PDB file of C-alpha atoms in Angstrom:
ATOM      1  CA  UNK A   1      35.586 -72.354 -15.718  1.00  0.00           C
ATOM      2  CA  UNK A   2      34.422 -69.103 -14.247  1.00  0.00           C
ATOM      3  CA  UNK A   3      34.990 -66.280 -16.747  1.00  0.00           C
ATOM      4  CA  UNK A   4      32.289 -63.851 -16.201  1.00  0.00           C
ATOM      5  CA  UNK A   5      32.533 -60.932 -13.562  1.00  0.00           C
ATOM      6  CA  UNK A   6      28.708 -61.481 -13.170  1.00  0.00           C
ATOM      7  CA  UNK A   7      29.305 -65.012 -11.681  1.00  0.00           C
ATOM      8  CA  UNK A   8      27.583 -65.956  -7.994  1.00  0.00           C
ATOM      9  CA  UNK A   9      31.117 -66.231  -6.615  1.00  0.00           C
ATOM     10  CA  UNK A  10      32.579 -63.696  -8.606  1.00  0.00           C
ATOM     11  CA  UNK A  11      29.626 -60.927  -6.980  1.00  0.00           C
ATOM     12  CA  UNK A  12      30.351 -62.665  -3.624  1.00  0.00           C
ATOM     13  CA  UNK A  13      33.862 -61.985  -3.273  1.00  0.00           C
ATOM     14  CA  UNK A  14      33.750 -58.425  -4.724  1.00  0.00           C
ATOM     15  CA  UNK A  15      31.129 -57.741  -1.809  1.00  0.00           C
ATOM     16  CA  UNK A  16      33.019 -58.792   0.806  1.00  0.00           C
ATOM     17  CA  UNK A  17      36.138 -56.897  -0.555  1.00  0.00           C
ATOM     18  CA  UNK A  18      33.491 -54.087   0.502  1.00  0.00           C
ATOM     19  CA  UNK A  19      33.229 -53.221   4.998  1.00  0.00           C
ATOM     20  CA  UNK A  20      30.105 -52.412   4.648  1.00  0.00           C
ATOM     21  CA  UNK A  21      28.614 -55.671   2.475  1.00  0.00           C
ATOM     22  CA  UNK A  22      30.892 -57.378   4.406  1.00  0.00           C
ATOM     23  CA  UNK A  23      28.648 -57.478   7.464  1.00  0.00           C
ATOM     24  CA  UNK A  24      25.616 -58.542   5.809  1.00  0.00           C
ATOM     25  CA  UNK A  25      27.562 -61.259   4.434  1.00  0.00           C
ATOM     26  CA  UNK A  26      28.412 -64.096   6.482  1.00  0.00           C
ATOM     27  CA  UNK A  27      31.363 -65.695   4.937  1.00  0.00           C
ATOM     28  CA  UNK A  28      35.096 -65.260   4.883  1.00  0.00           C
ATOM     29  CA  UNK A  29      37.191 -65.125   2.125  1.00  0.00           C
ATOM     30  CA  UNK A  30      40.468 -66.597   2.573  1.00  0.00           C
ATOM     31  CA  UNK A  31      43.433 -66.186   0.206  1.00  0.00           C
ATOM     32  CA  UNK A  32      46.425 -68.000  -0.905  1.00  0.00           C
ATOM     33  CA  UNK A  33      46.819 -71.744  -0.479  1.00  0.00           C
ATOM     34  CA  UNK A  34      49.042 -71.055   3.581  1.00  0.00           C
ATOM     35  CA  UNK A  35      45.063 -69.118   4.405  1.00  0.00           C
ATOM     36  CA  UNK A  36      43.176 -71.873   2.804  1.00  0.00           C
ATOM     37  CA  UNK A  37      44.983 -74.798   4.402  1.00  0.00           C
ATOM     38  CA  UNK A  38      44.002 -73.109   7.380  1.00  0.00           C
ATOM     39  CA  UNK A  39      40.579 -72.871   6.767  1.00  0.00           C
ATOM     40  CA  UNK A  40      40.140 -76.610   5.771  1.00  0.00           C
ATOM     41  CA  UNK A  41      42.604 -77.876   8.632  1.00  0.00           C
ATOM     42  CA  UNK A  42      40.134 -75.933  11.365  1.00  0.00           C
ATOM     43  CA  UNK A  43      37.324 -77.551  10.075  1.00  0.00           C
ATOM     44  CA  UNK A  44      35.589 -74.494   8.184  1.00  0.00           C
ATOM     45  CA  UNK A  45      32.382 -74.946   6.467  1.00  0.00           C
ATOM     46  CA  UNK A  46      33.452 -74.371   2.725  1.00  0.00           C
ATOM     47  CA  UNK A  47      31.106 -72.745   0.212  1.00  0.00           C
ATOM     48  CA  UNK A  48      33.304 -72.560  -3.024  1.00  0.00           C
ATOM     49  CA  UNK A  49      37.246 -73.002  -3.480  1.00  0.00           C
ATOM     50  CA  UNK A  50      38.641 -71.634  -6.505  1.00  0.00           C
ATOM     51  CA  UNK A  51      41.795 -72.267  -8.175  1.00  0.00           C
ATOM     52  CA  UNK A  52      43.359 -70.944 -11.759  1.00  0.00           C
ATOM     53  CA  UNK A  53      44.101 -73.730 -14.169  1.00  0.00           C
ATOM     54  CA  UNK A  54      47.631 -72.769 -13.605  1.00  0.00           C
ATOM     55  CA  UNK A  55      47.859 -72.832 -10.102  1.00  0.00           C
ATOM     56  CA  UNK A  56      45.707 -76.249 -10.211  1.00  0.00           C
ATOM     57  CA  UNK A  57      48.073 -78.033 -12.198  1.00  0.00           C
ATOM     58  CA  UNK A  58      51.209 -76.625 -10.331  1.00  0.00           C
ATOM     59  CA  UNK A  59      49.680 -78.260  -6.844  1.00  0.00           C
ATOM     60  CA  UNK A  60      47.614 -81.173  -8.118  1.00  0.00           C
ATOM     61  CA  UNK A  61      48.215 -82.830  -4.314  1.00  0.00           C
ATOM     62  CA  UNK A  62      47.374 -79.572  -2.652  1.00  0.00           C
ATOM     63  CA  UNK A  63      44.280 -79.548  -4.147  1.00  0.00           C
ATOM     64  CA  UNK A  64      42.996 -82.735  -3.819  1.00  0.00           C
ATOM     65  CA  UNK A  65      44.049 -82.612  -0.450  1.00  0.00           C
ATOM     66  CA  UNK A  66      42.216 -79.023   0.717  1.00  0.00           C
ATOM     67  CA  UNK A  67      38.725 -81.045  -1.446  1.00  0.00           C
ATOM     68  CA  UNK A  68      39.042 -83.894   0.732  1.00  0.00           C
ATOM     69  CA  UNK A  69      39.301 -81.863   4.138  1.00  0.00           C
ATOM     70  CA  UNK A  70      36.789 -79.750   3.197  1.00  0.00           C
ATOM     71  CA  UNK A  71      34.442 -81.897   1.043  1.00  0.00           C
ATOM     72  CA  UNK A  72      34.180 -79.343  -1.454  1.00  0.00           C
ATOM     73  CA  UNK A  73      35.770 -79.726  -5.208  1.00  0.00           C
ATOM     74  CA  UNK A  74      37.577 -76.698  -6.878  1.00  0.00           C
ATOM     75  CA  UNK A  75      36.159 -74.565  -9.311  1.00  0.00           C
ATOM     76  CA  UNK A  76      38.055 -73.186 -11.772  1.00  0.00           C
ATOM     77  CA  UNK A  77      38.268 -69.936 -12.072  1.00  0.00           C
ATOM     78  CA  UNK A  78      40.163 -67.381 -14.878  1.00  0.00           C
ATOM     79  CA  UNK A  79      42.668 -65.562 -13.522  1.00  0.00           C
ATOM     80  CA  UNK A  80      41.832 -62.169 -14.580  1.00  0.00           C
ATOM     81  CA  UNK A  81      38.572 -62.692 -12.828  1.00  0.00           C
ATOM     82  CA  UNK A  82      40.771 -63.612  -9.471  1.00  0.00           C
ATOM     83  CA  UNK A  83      43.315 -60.601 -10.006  1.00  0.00           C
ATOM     84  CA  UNK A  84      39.953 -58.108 -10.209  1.00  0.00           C
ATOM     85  CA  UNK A  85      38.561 -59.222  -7.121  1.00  0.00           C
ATOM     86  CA  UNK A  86      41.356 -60.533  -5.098  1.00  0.00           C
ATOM     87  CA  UNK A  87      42.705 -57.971  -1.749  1.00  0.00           C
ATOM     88  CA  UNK A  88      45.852 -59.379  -2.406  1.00  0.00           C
ATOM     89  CA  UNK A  89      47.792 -57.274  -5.193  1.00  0.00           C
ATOM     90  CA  UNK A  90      49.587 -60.426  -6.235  1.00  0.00           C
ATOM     91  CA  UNK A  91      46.634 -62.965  -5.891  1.00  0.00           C
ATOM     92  CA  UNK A  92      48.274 -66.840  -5.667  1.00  0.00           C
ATOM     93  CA  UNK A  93      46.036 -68.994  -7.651  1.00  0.00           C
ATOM     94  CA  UNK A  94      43.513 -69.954  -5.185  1.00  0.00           C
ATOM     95  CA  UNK A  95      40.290 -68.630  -3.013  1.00  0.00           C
ATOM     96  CA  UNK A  96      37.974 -70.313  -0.758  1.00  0.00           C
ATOM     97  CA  UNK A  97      34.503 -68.981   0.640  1.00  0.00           C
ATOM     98  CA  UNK A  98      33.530 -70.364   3.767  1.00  0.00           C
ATOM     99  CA  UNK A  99      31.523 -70.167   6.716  1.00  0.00           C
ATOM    100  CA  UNK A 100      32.868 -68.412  10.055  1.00  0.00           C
ATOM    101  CA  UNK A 101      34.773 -70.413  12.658  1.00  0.00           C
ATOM    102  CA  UNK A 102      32.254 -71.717  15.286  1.00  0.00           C
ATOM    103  CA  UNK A 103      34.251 -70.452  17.833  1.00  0.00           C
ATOM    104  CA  UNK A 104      34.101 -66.848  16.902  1.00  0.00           C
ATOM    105  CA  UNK A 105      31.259 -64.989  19.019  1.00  0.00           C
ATOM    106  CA  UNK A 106      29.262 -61.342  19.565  1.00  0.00           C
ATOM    107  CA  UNK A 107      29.183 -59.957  22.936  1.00  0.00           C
ATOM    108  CA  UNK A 108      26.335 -58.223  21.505  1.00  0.00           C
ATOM    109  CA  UNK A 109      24.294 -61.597  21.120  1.00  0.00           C
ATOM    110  CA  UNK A 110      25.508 -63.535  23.616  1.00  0.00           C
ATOM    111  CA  UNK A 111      26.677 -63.637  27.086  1.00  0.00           C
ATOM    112  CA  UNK A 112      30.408 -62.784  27.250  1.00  0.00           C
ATOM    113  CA  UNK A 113      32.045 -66.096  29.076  1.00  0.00           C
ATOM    114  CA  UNK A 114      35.660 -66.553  29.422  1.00  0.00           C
ATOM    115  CA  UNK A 115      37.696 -69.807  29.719  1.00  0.00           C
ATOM    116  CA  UNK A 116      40.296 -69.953  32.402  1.00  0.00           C
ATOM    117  CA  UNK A 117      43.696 -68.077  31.372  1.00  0.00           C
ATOM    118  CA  UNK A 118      45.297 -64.754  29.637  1.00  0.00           C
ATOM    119  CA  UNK A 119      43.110 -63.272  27.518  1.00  0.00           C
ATOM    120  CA  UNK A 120      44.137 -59.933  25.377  1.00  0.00           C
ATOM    121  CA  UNK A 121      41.399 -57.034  24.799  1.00  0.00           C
ATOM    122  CA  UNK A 122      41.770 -54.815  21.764  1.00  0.00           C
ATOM    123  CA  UNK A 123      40.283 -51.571  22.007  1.00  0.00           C
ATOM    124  CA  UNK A 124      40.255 -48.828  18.942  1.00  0.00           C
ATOM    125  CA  UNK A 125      42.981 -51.049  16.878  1.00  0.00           C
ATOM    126  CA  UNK A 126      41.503 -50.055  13.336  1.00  0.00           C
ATOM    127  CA  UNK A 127      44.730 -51.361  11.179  1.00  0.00           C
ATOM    128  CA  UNK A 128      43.438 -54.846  10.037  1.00  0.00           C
ATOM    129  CA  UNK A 129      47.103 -55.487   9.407  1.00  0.00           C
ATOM    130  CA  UNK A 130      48.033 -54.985  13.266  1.00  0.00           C
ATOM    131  CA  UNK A 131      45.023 -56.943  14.235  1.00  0.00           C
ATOM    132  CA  UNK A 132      46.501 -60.152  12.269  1.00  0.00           C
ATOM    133  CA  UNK A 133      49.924 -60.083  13.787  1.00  0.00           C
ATOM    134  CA  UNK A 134      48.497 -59.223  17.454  1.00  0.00           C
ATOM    135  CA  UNK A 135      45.853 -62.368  16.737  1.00  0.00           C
ATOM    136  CA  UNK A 136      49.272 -63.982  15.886  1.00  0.00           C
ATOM    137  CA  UNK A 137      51.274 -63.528  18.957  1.00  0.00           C
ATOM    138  CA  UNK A 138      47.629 -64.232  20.603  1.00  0.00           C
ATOM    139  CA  UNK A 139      48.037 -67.669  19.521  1.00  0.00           C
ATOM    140  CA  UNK A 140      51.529 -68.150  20.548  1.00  0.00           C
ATOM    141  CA  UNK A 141      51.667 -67.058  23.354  1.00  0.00           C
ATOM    142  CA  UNK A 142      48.974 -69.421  24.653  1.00  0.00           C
ATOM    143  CA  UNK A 143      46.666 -66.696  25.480  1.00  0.00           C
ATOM    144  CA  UNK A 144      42.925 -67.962  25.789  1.00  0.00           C
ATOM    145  CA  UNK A 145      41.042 -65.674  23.838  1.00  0.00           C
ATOM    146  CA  UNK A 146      40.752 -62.415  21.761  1.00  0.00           C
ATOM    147  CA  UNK A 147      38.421 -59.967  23.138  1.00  0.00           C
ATOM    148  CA  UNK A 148      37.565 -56.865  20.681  1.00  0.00           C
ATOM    149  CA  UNK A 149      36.045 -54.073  21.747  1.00  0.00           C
ATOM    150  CA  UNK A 150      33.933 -51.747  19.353  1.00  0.00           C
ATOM    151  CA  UNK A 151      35.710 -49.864  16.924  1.00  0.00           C
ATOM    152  CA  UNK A 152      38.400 -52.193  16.339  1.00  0.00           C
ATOM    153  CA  UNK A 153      38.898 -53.857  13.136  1.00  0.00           C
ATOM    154  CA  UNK A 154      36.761 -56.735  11.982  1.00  0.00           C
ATOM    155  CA  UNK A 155      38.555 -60.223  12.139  1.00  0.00           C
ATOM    156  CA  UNK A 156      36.889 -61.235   8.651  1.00  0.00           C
ATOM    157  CA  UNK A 157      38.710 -58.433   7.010  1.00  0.00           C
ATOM    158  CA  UNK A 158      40.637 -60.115   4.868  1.00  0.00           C
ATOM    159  CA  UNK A 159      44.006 -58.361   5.540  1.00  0.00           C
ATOM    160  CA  UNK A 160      43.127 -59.462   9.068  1.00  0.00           C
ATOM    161  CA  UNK A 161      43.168 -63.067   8.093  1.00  0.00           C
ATOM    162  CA  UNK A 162      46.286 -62.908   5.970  1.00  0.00           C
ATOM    163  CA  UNK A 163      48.322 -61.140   8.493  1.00  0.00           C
ATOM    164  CA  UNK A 164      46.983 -63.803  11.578  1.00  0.00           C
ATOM    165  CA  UNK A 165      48.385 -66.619   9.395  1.00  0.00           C
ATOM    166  CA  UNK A 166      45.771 -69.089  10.378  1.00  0.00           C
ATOM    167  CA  UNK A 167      45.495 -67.727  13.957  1.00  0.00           C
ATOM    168  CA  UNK A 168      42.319 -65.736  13.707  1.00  0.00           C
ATOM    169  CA  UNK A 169      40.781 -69.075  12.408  1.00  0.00           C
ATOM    170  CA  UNK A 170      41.382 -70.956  15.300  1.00  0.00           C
ATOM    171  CA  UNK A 171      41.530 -69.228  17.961  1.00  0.00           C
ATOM    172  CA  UNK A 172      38.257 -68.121  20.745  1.00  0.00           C
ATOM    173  CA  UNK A 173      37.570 -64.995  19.572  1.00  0.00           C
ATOM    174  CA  UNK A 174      34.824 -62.248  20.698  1.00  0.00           C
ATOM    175  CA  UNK A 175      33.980 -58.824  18.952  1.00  0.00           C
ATOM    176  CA  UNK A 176      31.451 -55.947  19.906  1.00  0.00           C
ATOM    177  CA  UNK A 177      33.125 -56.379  23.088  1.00  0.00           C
ATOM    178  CA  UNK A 178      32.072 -53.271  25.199  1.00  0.00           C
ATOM    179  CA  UNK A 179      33.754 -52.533  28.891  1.00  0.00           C
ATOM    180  CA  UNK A 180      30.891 -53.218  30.701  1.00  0.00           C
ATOM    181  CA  UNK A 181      30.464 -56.480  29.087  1.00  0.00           C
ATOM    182  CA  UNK A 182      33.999 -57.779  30.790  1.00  0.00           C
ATOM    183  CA  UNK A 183      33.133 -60.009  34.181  1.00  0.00           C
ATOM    184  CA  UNK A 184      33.702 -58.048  37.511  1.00  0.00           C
ATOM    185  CA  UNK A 185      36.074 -60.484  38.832  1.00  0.00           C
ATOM    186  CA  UNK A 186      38.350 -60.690  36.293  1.00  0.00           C
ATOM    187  CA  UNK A 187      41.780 -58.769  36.984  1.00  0.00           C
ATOM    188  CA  UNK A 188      42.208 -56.024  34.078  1.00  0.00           C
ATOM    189  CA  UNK A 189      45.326 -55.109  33.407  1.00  0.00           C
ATOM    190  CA  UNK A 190      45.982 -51.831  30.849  1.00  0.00           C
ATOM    191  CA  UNK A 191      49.113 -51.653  28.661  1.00  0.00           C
ATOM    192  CA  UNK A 192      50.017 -47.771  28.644  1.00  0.00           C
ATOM    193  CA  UNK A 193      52.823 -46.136  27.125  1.00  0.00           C
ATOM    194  CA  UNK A 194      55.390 -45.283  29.382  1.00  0.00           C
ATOM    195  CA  UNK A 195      56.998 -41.545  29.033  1.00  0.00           C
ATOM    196  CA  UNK A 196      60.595 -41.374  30.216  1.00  0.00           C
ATOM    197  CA  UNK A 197      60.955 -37.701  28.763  1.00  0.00           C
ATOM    198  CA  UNK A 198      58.552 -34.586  29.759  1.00  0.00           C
ATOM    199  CA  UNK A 199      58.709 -35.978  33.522  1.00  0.00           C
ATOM    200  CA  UNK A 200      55.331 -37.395  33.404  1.00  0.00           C
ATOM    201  CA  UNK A 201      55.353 -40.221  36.288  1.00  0.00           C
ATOM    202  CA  UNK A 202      55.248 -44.275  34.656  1.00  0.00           C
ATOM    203  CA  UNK A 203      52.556 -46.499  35.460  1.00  0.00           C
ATOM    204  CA  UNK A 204      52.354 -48.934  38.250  1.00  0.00           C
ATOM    205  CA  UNK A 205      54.343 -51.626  37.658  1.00  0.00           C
ATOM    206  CA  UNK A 206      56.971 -51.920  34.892  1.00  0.00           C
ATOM    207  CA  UNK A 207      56.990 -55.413  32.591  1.00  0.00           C
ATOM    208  CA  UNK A 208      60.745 -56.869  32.381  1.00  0.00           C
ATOM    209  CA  UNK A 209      61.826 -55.172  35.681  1.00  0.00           C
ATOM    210  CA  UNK A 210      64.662 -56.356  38.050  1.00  0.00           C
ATOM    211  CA  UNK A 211      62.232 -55.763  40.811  1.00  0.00           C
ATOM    212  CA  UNK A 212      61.161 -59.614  42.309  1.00  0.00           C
ATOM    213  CA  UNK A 213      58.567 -57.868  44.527  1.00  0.00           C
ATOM    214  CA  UNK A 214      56.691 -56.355  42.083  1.00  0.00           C
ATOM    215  CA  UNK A 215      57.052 -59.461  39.424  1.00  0.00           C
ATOM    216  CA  UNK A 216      55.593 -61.362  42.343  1.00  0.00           C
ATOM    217  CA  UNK A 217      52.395 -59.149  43.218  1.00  0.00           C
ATOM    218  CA  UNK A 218      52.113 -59.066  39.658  1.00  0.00           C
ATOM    219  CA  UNK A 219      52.476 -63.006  38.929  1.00  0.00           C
ATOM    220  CA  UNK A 220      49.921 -63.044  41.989  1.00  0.00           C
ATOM    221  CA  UNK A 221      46.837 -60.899  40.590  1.00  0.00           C
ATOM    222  CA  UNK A 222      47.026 -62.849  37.392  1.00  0.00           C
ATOM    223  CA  UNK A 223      47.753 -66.401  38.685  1.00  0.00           C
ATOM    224  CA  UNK A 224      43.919 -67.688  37.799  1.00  0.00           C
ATOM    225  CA  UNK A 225      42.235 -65.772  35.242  1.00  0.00           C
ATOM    226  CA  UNK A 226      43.288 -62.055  33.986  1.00  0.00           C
ATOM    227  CA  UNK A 227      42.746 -60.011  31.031  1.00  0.00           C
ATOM    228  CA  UNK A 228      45.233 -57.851  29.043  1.00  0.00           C
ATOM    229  CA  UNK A 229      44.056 -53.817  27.371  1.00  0.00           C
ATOM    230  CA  UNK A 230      45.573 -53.062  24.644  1.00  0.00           C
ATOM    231  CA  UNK A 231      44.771 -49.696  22.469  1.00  0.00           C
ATOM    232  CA  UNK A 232      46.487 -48.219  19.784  1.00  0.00           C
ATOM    233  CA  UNK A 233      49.402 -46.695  19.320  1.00  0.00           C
ATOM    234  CA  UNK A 234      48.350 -43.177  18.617  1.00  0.00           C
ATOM    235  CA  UNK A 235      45.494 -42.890  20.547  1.00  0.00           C
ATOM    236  CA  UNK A 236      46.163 -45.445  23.727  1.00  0.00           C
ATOM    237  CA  UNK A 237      43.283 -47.048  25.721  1.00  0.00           C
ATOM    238  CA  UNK A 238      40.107 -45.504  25.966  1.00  0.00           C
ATOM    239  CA  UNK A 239      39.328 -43.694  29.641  1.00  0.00           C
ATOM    240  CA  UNK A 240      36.812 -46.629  30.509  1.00  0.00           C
ATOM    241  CA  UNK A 241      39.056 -49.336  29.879  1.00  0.00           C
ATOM    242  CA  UNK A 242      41.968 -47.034  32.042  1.00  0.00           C
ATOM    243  CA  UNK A 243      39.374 -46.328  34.783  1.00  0.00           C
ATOM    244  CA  UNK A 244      38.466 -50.380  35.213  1.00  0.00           C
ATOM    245  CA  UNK A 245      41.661 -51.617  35.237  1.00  0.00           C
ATOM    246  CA  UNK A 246      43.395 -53.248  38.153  1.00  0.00           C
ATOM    247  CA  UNK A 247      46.698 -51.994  37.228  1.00  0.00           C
ATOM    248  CA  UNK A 248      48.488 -49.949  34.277  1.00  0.00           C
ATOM    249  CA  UNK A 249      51.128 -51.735  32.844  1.00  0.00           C
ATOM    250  CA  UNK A 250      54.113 -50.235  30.912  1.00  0.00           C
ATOM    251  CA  UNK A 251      57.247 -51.695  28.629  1.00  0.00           C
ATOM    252  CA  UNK A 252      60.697 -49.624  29.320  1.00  0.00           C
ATOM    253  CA  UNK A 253      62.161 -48.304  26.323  1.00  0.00           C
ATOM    254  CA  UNK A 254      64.928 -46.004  25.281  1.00  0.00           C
ATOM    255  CA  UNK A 255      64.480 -42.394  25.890  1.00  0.00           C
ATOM    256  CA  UNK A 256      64.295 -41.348  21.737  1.00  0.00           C
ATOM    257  CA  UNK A 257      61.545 -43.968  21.636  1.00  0.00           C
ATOM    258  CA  UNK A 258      58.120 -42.736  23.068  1.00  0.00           C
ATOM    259  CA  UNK A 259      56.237 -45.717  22.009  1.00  0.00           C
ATOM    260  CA  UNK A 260      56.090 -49.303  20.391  1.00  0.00           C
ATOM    261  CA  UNK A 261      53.264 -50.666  17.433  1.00  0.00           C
ATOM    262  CA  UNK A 262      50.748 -52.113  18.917  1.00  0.00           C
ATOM    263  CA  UNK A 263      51.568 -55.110  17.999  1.00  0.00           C
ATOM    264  CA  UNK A 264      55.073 -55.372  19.007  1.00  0.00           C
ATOM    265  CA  UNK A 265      54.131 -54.249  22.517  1.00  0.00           C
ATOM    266  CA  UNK A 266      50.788 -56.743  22.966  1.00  0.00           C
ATOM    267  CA  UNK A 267      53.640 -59.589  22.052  1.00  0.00           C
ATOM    268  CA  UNK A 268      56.438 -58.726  24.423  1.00  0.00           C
ATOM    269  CA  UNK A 269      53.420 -58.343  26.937  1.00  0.00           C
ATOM    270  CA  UNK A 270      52.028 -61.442  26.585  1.00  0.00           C
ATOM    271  CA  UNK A 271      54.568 -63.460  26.423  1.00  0.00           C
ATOM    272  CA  UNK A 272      55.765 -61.842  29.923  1.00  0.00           C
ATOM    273  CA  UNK A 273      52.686 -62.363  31.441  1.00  0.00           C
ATOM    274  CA  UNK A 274      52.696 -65.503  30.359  1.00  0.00           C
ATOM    275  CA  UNK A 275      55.811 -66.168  32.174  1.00  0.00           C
ATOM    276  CA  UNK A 276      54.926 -64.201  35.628  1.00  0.00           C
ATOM    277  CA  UNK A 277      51.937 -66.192  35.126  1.00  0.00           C
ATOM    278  CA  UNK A 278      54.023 -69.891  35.082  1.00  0.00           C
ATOM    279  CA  UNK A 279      56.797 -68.650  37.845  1.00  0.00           C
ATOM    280  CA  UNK A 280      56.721 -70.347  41.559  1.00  0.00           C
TER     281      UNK A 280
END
């Protein structure tokens, strides 16, 4: 039973609670047995899971499943201990440490080479929370990869990996992805907020318009390979990102409503694409 706040794992996870230890760290911590299940169905390299005698008992079959997967047995650990260095304000009984997924990469070490397909770019999303739920949609939407550009937030964060839902685990992912790192041949296409008030003029081509022509030009730049900008809401896309792109792409909305979350809009536009992408 791990009771002391001095313990290996105990220092561990209270470090990479921390941005800055988190980088000199390589490991994850995942939380809550949905997170962990993840972990150990993708194949992660555990290091330690942890469970409270409580929660251990409650899920006997959970946990022998999650030590056979990942070939590691549970530790107990005391609950107060979990509660002090959990992210989670309500902590659910288990922990794991383990090793990044082997198909997340550094543009900044390697070569950046992209599969065939949709992939998304994130540039200046710092909210770990809207990084999760955009890795989400990511995954749903079939989209190839995840392309992060610097100064967005880090995918080990582990609000990042709560809010994904298993997605940020699995799927091809690159950070320290600068715009001169993205291949020349690749169509970029920039989601920008478009203004109906003020009469500043919209962007090229509207998303979920009635007009066939442009879905087709559209459907035609992206048929192969093509890559998706998204920035943040308050700030938008960076002028490099807006000065490389192919096209600027915009979502209609209501008058009263001058822009969507992030990660609202990088769903309903890659889903669309997704579709222009499939039409004949």
């Amino acid at each position: 039973m791990i009771r002391s706040r001095n313990n290996p794992q105990v220092r561990t996870i209270r470090r990479l609670r921390n941005a800055h230890a988190r980088r000199r760290i390589d490991l994850l911590l995942l939380e809550g047995p949905h997170l962990v299940e993840a972990g150990a169905e993708a194949g992660l390299e555990f290091h330690h899971l942890l469970v409270t005698p409580e929660f251990g008992t409650a899920h006997v079959e959970l946990i022998r499943r999650l030590e056979d997967r990942s070939g590691t047995a549970a530790t107990p650990i005391d609950p107060d201990r979990l509660l002090e260095q959990a992210d989670t304000d309500a902590p659910q009984g288990i922990a794991a440490l383990v090793d990044p997924p082997p198909n997340w990469h550094s543009a900044e070490d390697e070569t950046l080479v992209l599969t065939p397909g949709l992939h998304l770019y994130l540039d200046g999303i710092q909210d770990p929370g809207n990084l999760g739920a955009i890795a989400r949609s990511t995954e749903a939407a079939g989209a190839a990869s995840l392309l992060l550009a610097p100064g967005t937030a880090r995918p080990s964060q582990p609000r990042a990996l709560r809010a994904s839902a298993g997605s940020l685990l699995r799927l091809p992912l690159w950070t320290d992805v600068s715009i001169n790192r993205i291949p020349p041949g690749v169509p970029l296409l920039a989601l920008t907020v478009q203004r109906t008030s003020k009469g500043t003029p919209p962007p090229t081509k509207l998303l979920f318009s009635i007009d066939d022509s442009e879905h087709r030009l559209l459907a035609e730049l992206i048929s192969t390979d093509a890559i998706l900008a998204v920035g943040s809401e308050s700030k938008g896309l960076s002028g490099l990102v807006l000065d490389r792109a192919e096209a600027l792409l915009s979502i209609p909305t209501a008058p009263a409503v001058e822009s969507l979350n992030a990660a609202v809009a990088a769903s309903l536009a890659l889903f669309e694409l997704q579709r222009l992408r499939h039409t004949k």
